[in-house]
Amino acid sequence: MSTSEEPEKLYAAREPVFPRRVKGDFRNLKWWLMGLMLGIYYITPWIRWDRGPAMPDQAVLVDLANRRFFFFMVEIWPHEFYFVAGLLIMAGIGLFLFTSALGRVWCGYACPQTVWTDLYILVERWVEGDRNARLRLYRQPWGPEKIRKYGTKWLLWLLIGLATGGAWVFYFTDAPQLLVDLVTFNAHPVAYGTIAFLTATTFLFGGFFREQVCIYGCPWPRIQAAMMDEDTITISYREWRGEPRGKMKKGALDPNQGDCIDCMACVNVCPMGIDIRDGQQLACITCGLCIDACNDVMDKIGKPRGLIGYLALSDEVRERAGNAPKSVWKHVFRPRTIVYTVLWAGIGVGLLVALFLRTDIDMSISPIRNPTYVTLSSGAIRNAYDIRLRNMNAEPRQFYLTVANEPSITLTMEGVQGQLVTVGPDEQLIQRVYLTAAAGTDAATTASTPVRLWVSVTGETDRIHGDTVFNGREQ
Amino acid sequence: MAAPNKKNHDRPTTGHSWDGIEEFDNPMPRWWLWTFYATIIWAVVYWILFPAWPLVRGATAGMLGYSSRADVAAEIQAVDDANAVWYQRLVDTDVNAIHEDADLQRFAVNAGAAVFRAQCSQCHGAGADGIRPGSGFPNLNDDEWMWGGTMDDIVQTVTYGIRNEDFPDARYSEMPSFGRDELLTSEEIDQVVNHVLNISGQAHDAALAEAGAEVFDLNCSSCHGVNGEGDQFQGAPALNNAIWLYGGSEAEIRASVTVAHFGVMPGFTERLNEAQIRAVASYVHQLGGGQ
């Protein structure tokens, strides 16, 4: 509170935004992307993928209860969580890449908040009409028309929210079965609770919170500012071309005025309720709708398009000086974006290699340290190990365990004859394994001997090893 | 939102300036204020419904009567209820057939491990290794059993114990104190000690050991066996191997012959139920030496 004589209001109500309908290239792109992304979101859980009788047949399934993640032919176990971590890192670097190259392109086109708000505004327009009709309805007192239209709109919003929350839970269990359970009221309370929660958040965020989520709630706009530089493509108003702005008089422009006729088309279509002519700002999600709106007006008044357009900061300087802007590709391909791309691709290739090189058997060894060794009646020294054997395969398989590089050590297993143990399909087994060194051998009489255990599967060539130590009785 | 941009140029700033960057003094969104009030109301409702305010003793109880302690009790009860069917199966199954049912065996071993830690580890050690060699508490991991290592034997031992007077079925035997009670001369003790060193494969005096063989035959073999192989019926440990309950050095063997040791184990029939005894027996049986 600095200079004003009357104290500023501490709190202010939201000024609702009523974006006008717009047609154009960017609007079309956004429609296509919306359809694509909503389609992926709603349809994916219903894709089937045959993995054999012992396994779920849902192509994409986050099976929290059994600690598995299925993605088409890929199955991730909890100990392979680094794949998920790698994907998250790739998502992060991907955002860096797109932000440094194209600004807030994620916010404008792909963010669920943007996509669902877009969908909700579409519904709003269907029910209530375009901007002016909506404004009029908003301002008129409650009456039959307003109740009917707002009620219809809210009902449709709620149904979309319900479908959104409903689709979410299908990712976590068998979708067809869950749908049956849901409609027959046999599903788990967690499913209903999740749907209710996501319905409520979708309804509130898409219908009422809208741009406030981006402005007050989301950290990404603040972080993005640090990733943009003078080569980043953002949405700009060419004020050196547009100013001084002024209304058209008698259907003609004053020769001294700029191209901007102050028609407010760019403001009226903005879902964030801002004026792009104020320059780049926190609230701008760079959705491109103001470009479509302005181009439309420029066509009508016979001026060249692009009064508002995608532009880099360095181009602004060039254009002001009367030079041609750099090509988009020269902005996009610069050391910074290339480094991001290389990092992103490097991690991606690394993950792919890891994915194709991994075996579908795995073991981890935990030596029993209490007691460290047991003296048997023959004088032999025995160590015990709990070995976790993972059978990452849809068939039950026989695992064959051997010990390498120490001929004096023999391997036996608790409760199992021989060295073969069966592990069920897509299961793990913790097997107690004994290594015994005969009396007087080196391994039996030295404190610690490194040993390597090998695991192979009957009838297959892949085999894996694990290293541990054998503790003898020092003499 | 309060249109922070449309009229930004007229807005006052907070008056602060960092590197020439100033901050608009925009009003807070009103829903934020409502949210703040809502959290206050939430807190008051919470105080009324749930335990909240600390008092000198305890805290206000809350109208819902909720307590995290009751939650825990309910969870424990739920686990007990879920386990009840397993305990019943453990009792209904023949004791020697438990291991044939993989799921039951897994339950028995895990439940038995818990029983073992609570009831047995004080003497036998958390790793069931008798705490240390020569402690007098048998190592349950190895392959020697004084009173037998079958499931039936272990159940019997756990149920009634060893050398206690609480149960007539307790296993019982006593080794004489050959030295203290002057049953053997110190020369004979030297001889028999060397004989035991011999049959257990340790360094010994051959002449003494040869004489000791006769002493052993007359005094020891009735319990420990002609070759020192032990006798599980009498709880006499084998002497011809590498496992020693009270130590296998010459001095330790001499001490055991001079003043006999016999350890005592309580019977658990009154502390553990049948299912728990079977569970802990299953646990001990799978430690590596079960017969």
Coordinates of C-alpha atoms in Angstrom, one line a residue, chain A residues 179-398:
Chain A
L179 CA -17.6 -51.0 -14.7
V180 CA -19.9 -53.8 -13.9
D181 CA -19.1 -53.5 -10.2
L182 CA -19.5 -49.8 -10.3
V183 CA -23.0 -49.8 -11.8
T184 CA -24.1 -52.7 -9.6
F185 CA -22.8 -51.0 -6.5
N186 CA -20.3 -53.8 -5.8
A187 CA -17.1 -51.8 -6.3
H188 CA -14.7 -50.9 -3.5
P189 CA -15.5 -47.7 -1.6
V190 CA -12.0 -46.4 -2.7
A191 CA -13.2 -46.5 -6.3
Y192 CA -16.4 -44.5 -5.5
G193 CA -14.4 -42.1 -3.4
T194 CA -11.8 -41.5 -6.1
I195 CA -14.5 -41.0 -8.7
A196 CA -16.4 -38.6 -6.4
F197 CA -13.2 -36.6 -5.6
L198 CA -12.1 -36.4 -9.3
T199 CA -15.6 -35.5 -10.3
A200 CA -15.6 -32.7 -7.8
T201 CA -12.2 -31.3 -8.7
T202 CA -12.9 -31.5 -12.5
F203 CA -16.2 -29.8 -12.0
L204 CA -14.7 -27.0 -9.8
F205 CA -11.4 -26.5 -11.7
G206 CA -12.9 -26.7 -15.2
G207 CA -16.1 -24.9 -14.4
F208 CA -15.3 -22.2 -11.8
F209 CA -11.6 -22.0 -11.0
R210 CA -10.4 -22.1 -14.6
E211 CA -7.6 -19.5 -15.1
Q212 CA -7.1 -19.1 -11.4
V213 CA -5.5 -22.6 -11.2
C214 CA -2.8 -21.3 -13.6
I215 CA -2.4 -18.0 -11.9
Y216 CA -2.6 -18.9 -8.2
G217 CA -2.2 -22.6 -8.0
C218 CA 0.3 -23.8 -10.5
P219 CA 4.0 -23.5 -9.9
W220 CA 4.9 -24.2 -13.5
P221 CA 4.3 -20.6 -14.8
R222 CA 6.8 -19.3 -12.3
I223 CA 9.4 -22.0 -13.1
Q224 CA 9.0 -21.5 -16.8
A225 CA 10.0 -17.9 -16.7
A226 CA 13.5 -19.1 -15.8
M227 CA 13.6 -21.4 -18.8
M228 CA 12.7 -18.8 -21.5
D229 CA 15.3 -16.6 -23.2
E230 CA 15.3 -14.2 -26.0
D231 CA 15.1 -17.0 -28.6
T232 CA 12.1 -18.6 -27.1
I233 CA 9.0 -18.4 -29.3
T234 CA 6.2 -16.7 -27.4
I235 CA 3.0 -14.8 -28.3
S236 CA 3.7 -11.2 -28.9
Y237 CA 1.8 -8.1 -30.0
R238 CA 3.7 -6.2 -32.6
E239 CA 3.1 -2.9 -30.9
W240 CA 5.5 -1.1 -33.3
R241 CA 3.0 -2.0 -36.0
G242 CA -0.2 -1.7 -34.0
E243 CA 0.4 1.6 -32.1
P244 CA -0.9 4.1 -31.8
R245 CA -4.1 2.1 -31.7
G246 CA -7.4 3.7 -32.6
K247 CA -10.9 2.9 -33.7
M248 CA -11.7 2.8 -37.4
K249 CA -13.5 5.9 -38.4
K250 CA -16.0 5.7 -41.3
G251 CA -14.6 2.4 -42.3
A252 CA -11.0 3.7 -42.8
L253 CA -7.9 3.9 -40.8
D254 CA -6.3 7.2 -39.9
P255 CA -3.0 7.3 -41.8
N256 CA -1.2 8.3 -38.6
Q257 CA -2.5 5.4 -36.5
G258 CA -1.2 1.9 -36.3
D259 CA -2.9 -1.3 -37.4
C260 CA -4.6 -2.0 -34.1
I261 CA -8.2 -0.9 -34.3
D262 CA -8.8 -1.6 -30.6
C263 CA -11.6 -4.0 -31.5
M264 CA -10.8 -6.0 -28.3
A265 CA -11.2 -9.3 -30.3
C266 CA -7.9 -10.6 -28.8
V267 CA -9.2 -9.8 -25.3
N268 CA -12.6 -11.2 -25.9
V269 CA -11.4 -14.6 -27.0
C270 CA -8.8 -15.0 -24.3
P271 CA -9.6 -17.8 -21.8
M272 CA -7.3 -16.2 -19.3
G273 CA -9.1 -12.8 -19.5
I274 CA -5.9 -10.8 -20.3
D275 CA -4.9 -8.3 -22.9
I276 CA -1.9 -9.6 -24.8
R277 CA -1.2 -6.0 -25.9
D278 CA 0.2 -5.4 -22.4
G279 CA 3.1 -7.7 -23.4
Q280 CA 4.1 -11.1 -22.2
Q281 CA 2.7 -11.8 -18.8
L282 CA 2.4 -14.5 -16.1
A283 CA -1.2 -15.2 -16.9
C284 CA -0.7 -15.9 -20.6
I285 CA -0.7 -19.6 -21.4
T286 CA 0.2 -19.0 -25.1
C287 CA -2.8 -20.9 -26.4
G288 CA -2.8 -18.9 -29.7
L289 CA -6.5 -18.0 -29.7
C290 CA -5.7 -14.2 -29.8
I291 CA -3.6 -14.8 -32.9
D292 CA -6.6 -16.4 -34.7
A293 CA -8.9 -13.6 -33.6
C294 CA -6.6 -10.8 -34.7
N295 CA -5.7 -12.5 -38.0
D296 CA -9.4 -12.6 -38.7
V297 CA -9.8 -8.9 -38.0
M298 CA -6.7 -8.1 -40.1
D299 CA -8.1 -10.0 -43.0
K300 CA -11.4 -8.0 -42.7
I301 CA -9.7 -4.6 -42.7
G302 CA -7.3 -5.6 -45.4
K303 CA -4.1 -5.5 -43.3
P304 CA -1.4 -8.2 -43.3
R305 CA -1.9 -10.9 -40.7
G306 CA 0.4 -11.3 -37.8
L307 CA -0.2 -8.2 -35.7
I308 CA -0.3 -10.7 -32.9
G309 CA 1.9 -13.8 -33.6
Y310 CA 4.4 -16.2 -32.3
L311 CA 7.6 -14.3 -32.0
A312 CA 10.9 -14.5 -30.1
L313 CA 12.2 -11.6 -28.1
S314 CA 15.2 -11.2 -30.3
D315 CA 13.0 -10.9 -33.3
E316 CA 11.2 -8.0 -31.7
V317 CA 14.4 -6.1 -31.6
R318 CA 15.1 -7.0 -35.3
E319 CA 11.7 -6.1 -36.5
R320 CA 11.7 -2.7 -34.6
A321 CA 14.9 -2.0 -36.5
G322 CA 13.2 -2.9 -39.7
N323 CA 15.0 -6.2 -40.3
A324 CA 13.5 -9.5 -41.1
P325 CA 13.0 -11.9 -38.3
K326 CA 15.0 -15.1 -38.0
S327 CA 13.4 -18.2 -39.2
V328 CA 11.6 -20.3 -36.6
W329 CA 14.0 -23.2 -37.1
K330 CA 17.0 -21.0 -36.2
H331 CA 15.3 -20.1 -33.0
V332 CA 14.4 -23.6 -32.1
F333 CA 17.8 -25.2 -33.0
R334 CA 20.2 -23.6 -30.7
P335 CA 22.7 -25.0 -28.2
R336 CA 20.4 -25.0 -25.3
T337 CA 17.6 -26.9 -27.0
I338 CA 20.1 -29.3 -28.6
V339 CA 21.6 -30.1 -25.1
Y340 CA 18.1 -30.7 -23.8
T341 CA 17.3 -32.9 -26.8
V342 CA 20.5 -34.9 -26.4
L343 CA 19.9 -35.4 -22.7
W344 CA 16.3 -36.4 -23.3
A345 CA 17.2 -38.8 -26.1
G346 CA 20.1 -40.2 -24.2
I347 CA 17.9 -41.1 -21.2
G348 CA 15.3 -42.5 -23.6
V349 CA 17.8 -44.7 -25.5
G350 CA 19.3 -45.8 -22.1
L351 CA 15.9 -46.9 -20.9
L352 CA 15.1 -48.7 -24.1
V353 CA 18.4 -50.5 -24.0
A354 CA 17.7 -51.4 -20.4
L355 CA 14.2 -52.6 -21.3
F356 CA 15.4 -54.9 -24.0
L357 CA 18.5 -56.2 -22.2
R358 CA 16.7 -57.1 -19.0
T359 CA 16.1 -60.7 -18.2
D360 CA 12.8 -62.0 -17.0
I361 CA 14.5 -63.7 -14.0
D362 CA 15.9 -61.8 -11.1
M363 CA 17.3 -62.6 -7.7
S364 CA 18.5 -60.7 -4.7
I365 CA 20.5 -62.3 -1.9
S366 CA 20.2 -61.4 1.7
P367 CA 22.7 -63.4 3.8
I368 CA 21.4 -64.5 7.3
R369 CA 23.7 -62.7 9.7
N370 CA 22.4 -64.1 12.9
P371 CA 24.2 -66.5 13.3
T372 CA 26.9 -65.7 10.7
Y373 CA 27.7 -69.4 10.4
V374 CA 26.7 -72.7 11.9
T375 CA 29.1 -75.5 12.8
L376 CA 27.6 -78.9 11.8
S377 CA 28.4 -82.1 13.5
S378 CA 30.8 -83.1 10.8
G379 CA 32.8 -79.9 11.4
A380 CA 31.5 -78.4 8.2
I381 CA 30.5 -74.7 8.2
R382 CA 27.2 -73.7 6.9
N383 CA 25.9 -70.3 5.9
A384 CA 22.3 -69.5 5.3
Y385 CA 20.8 -67.0 2.7
D386 CA 17.4 -65.8 1.9
I387 CA 17.2 -65.6 -1.8
R388 CA 14.4 -63.7 -3.5
L389 CA 13.7 -65.3 -6.9
R390 CA 11.6 -63.4 -9.3
N391 CA 9.8 -65.1 -12.2
M392 CA 8.8 -62.2 -14.4
N393 CA 7.0 -64.4 -16.8
A394 CA 3.5 -65.6 -17.4
E395 CA 4.5 -69.3 -17.0
P396 CA 5.6 -71.1 -13.8
R397 CA 9.3 -72.0 -14.2
Q398 CA 11.9 -74.0 -12.5

